[in-house]
Short mmCIF file of N, CA, C and O in Angstrom, two decimals:
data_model
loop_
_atom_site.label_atom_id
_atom_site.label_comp_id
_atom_site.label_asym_id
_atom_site.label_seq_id
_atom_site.Cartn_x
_atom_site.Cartn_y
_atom_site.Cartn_z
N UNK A 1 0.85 -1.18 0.00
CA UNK A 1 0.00 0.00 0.00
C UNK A 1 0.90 1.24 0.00
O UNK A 1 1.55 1.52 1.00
N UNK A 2 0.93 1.95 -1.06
CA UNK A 2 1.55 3.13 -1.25
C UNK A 2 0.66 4.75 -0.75
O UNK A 2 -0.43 5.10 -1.19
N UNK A 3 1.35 5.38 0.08
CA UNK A 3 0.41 6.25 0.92
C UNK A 3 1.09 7.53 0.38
O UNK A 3 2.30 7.41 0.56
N UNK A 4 0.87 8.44 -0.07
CA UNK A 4 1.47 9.95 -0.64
C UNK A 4 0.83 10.94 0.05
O UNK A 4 -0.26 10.57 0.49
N UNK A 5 1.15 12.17 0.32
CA UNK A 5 1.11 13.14 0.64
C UNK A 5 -0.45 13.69 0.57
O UNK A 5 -1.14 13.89 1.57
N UNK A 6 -0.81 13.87 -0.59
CA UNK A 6 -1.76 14.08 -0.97
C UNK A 6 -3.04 13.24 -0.94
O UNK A 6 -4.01 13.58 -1.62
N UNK A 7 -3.08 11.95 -0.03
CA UNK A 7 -3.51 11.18 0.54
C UNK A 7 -4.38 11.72 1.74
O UNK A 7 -5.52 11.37 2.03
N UNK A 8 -3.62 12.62 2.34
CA UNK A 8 -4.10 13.50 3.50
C UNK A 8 -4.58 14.81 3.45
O UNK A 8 -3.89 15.77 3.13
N UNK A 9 -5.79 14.85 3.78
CA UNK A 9 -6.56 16.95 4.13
C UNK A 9 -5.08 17.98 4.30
O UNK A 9 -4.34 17.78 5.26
N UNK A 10 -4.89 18.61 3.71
CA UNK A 10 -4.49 20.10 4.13
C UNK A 10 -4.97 20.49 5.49
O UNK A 10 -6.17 20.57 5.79
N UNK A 11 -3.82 20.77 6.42
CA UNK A 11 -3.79 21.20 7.51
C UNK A 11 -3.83 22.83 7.41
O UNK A 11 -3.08 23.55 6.76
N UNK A 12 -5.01 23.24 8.32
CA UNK A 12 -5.09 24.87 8.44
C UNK A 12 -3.40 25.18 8.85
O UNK A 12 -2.67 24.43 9.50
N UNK A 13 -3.04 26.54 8.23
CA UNK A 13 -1.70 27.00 8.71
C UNK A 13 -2.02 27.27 10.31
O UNK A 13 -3.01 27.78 10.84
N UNK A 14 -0.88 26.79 10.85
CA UNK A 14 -0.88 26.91 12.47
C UNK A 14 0.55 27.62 12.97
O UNK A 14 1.65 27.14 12.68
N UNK A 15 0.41 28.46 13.53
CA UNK A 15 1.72 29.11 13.64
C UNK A 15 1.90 28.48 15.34
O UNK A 15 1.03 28.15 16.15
N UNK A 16 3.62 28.47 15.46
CA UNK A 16 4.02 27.86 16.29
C UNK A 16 4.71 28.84 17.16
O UNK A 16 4.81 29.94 16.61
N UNK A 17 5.23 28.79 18.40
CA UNK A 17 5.60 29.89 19.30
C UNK A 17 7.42 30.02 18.82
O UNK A 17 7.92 29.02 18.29
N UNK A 18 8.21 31.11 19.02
CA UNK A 18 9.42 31.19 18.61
C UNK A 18 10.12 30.01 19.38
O UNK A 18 9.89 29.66 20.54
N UNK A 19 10.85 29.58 18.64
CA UNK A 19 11.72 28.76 19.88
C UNK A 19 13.51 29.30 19.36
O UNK A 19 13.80 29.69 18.23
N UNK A 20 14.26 29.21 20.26
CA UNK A 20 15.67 29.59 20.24
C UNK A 20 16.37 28.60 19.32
O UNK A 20 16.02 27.43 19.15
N UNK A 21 17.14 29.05 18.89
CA UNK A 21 17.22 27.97 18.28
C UNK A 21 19.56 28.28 18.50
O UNK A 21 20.04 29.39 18.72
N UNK A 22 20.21 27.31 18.39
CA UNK A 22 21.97 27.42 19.15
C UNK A 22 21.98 26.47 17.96
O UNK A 22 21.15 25.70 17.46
N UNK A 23 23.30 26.83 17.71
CA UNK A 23 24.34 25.75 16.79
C UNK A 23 25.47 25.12 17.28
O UNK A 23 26.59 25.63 17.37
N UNK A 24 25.07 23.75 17.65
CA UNK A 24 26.29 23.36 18.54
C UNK A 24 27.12 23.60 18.47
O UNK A 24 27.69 23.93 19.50
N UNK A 25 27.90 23.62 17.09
CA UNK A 25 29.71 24.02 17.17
C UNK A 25 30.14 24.89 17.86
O UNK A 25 31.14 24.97 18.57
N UNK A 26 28.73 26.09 17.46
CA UNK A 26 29.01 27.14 18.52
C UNK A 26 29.40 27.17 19.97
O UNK A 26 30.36 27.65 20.58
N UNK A 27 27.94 26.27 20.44
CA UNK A 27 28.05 26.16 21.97
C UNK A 27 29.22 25.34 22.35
O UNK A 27 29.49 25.42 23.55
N UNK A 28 30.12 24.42 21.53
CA UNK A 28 31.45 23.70 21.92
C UNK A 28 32.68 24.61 21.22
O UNK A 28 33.76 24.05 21.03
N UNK A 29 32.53 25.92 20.87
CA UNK A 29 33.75 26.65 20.53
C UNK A 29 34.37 25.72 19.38
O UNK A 29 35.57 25.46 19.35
N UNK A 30 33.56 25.30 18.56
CA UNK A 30 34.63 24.47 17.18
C UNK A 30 34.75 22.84 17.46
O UNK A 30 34.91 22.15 16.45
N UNK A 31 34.69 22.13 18.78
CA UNK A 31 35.02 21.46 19.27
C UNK A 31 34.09 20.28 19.31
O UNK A 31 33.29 20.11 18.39
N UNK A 32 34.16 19.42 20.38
CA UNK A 32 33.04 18.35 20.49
C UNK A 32 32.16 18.42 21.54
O UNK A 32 31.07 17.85 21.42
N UNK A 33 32.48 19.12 22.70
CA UNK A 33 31.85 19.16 24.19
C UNK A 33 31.66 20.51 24.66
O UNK A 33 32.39 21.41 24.25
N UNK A 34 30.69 20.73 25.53
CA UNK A 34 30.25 22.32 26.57
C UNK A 34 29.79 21.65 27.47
O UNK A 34 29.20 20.57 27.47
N UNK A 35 30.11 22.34 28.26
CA UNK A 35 29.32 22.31 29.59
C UNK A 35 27.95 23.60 29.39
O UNK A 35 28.11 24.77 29.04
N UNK A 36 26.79 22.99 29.69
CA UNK A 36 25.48 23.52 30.16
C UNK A 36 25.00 23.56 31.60
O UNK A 36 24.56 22.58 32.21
N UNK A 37 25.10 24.62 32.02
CA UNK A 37 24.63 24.68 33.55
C UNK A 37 23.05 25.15 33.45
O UNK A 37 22.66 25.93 32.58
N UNK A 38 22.37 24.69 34.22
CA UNK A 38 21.23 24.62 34.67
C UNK A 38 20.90 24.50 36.03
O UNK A 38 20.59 23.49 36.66
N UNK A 39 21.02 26.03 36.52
CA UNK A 39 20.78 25.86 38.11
C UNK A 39 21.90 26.41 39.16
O UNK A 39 22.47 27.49 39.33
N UNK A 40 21.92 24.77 39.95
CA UNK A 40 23.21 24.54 40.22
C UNK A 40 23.94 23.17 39.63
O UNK A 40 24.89 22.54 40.10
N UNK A 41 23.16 22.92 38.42
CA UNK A 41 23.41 21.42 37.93
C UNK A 41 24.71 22.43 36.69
O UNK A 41 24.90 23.63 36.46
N UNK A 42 25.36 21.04 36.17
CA UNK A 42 25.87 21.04 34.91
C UNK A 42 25.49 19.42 34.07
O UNK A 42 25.01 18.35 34.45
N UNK A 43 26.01 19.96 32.77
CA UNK A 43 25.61 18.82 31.88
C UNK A 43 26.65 19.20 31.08
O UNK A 43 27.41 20.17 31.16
N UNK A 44 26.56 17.99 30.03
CA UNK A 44 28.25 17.73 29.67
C UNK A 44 27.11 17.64 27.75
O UNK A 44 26.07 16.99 27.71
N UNK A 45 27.49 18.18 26.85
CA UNK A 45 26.54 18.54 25.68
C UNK A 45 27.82 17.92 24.88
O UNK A 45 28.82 18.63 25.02
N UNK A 46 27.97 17.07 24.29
CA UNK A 46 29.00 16.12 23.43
C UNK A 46 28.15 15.77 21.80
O UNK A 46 27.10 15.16 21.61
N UNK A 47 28.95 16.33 20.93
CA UNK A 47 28.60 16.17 19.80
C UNK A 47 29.69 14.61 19.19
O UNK A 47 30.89 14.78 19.00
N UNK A 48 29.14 13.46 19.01
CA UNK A 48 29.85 12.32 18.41
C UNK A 48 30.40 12.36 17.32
O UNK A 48 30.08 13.37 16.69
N UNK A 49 31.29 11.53 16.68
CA UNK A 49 31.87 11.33 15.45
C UNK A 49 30.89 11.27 14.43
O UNK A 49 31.03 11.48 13.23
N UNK A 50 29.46 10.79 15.35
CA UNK A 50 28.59 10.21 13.79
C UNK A 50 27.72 11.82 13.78
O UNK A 50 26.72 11.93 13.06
N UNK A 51 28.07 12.73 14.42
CA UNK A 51 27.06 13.84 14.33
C UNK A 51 26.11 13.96 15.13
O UNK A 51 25.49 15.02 15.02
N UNK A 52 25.66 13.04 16.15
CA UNK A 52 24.83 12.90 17.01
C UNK A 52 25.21 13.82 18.00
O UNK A 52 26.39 14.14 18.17
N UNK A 53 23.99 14.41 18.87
CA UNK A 53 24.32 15.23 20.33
C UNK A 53 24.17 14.32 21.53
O UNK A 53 23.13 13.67 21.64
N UNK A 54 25.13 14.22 22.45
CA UNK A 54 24.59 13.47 23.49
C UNK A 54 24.53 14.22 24.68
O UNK A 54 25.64 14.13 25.22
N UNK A 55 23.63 15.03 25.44
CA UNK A 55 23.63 14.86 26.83
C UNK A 55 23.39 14.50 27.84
O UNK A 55 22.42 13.79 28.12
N UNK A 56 24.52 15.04 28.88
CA UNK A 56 24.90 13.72 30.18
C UNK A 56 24.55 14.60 31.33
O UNK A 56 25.16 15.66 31.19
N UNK A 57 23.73 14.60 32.55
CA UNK A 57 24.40 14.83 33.57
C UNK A 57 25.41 14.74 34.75
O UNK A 57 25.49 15.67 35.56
#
């Protein structure tokens, strides 16, 4: 069963709230890792070899 796009109603336009939006390289200075504090917490924001983000607390 082949299902296409046009299969489905047109959704009324719905506008969505701003969200922030960061570019990791940024937040790791070029690199692979930042620290993110939250609080009095930190978190460890690790970008992988395969491109993936991982965070840790």
């Amino acid at each position: 069963m082949n299902i296409s796009p046009s299969d489905f109603p047109s959704l009324p336009h719905v506008r969505l709230p701003q969200v922030p939006v960061h570019d990791a390289t940024s937040l790791t200075a070029g690199g692979n890792q930042a620290l993110i504090a939250l609080g009095d917490q930190l978190y460890n924001l690790r970008i992988t070899r395969a491109g993936k983000l991982i965070l840790t607390k």
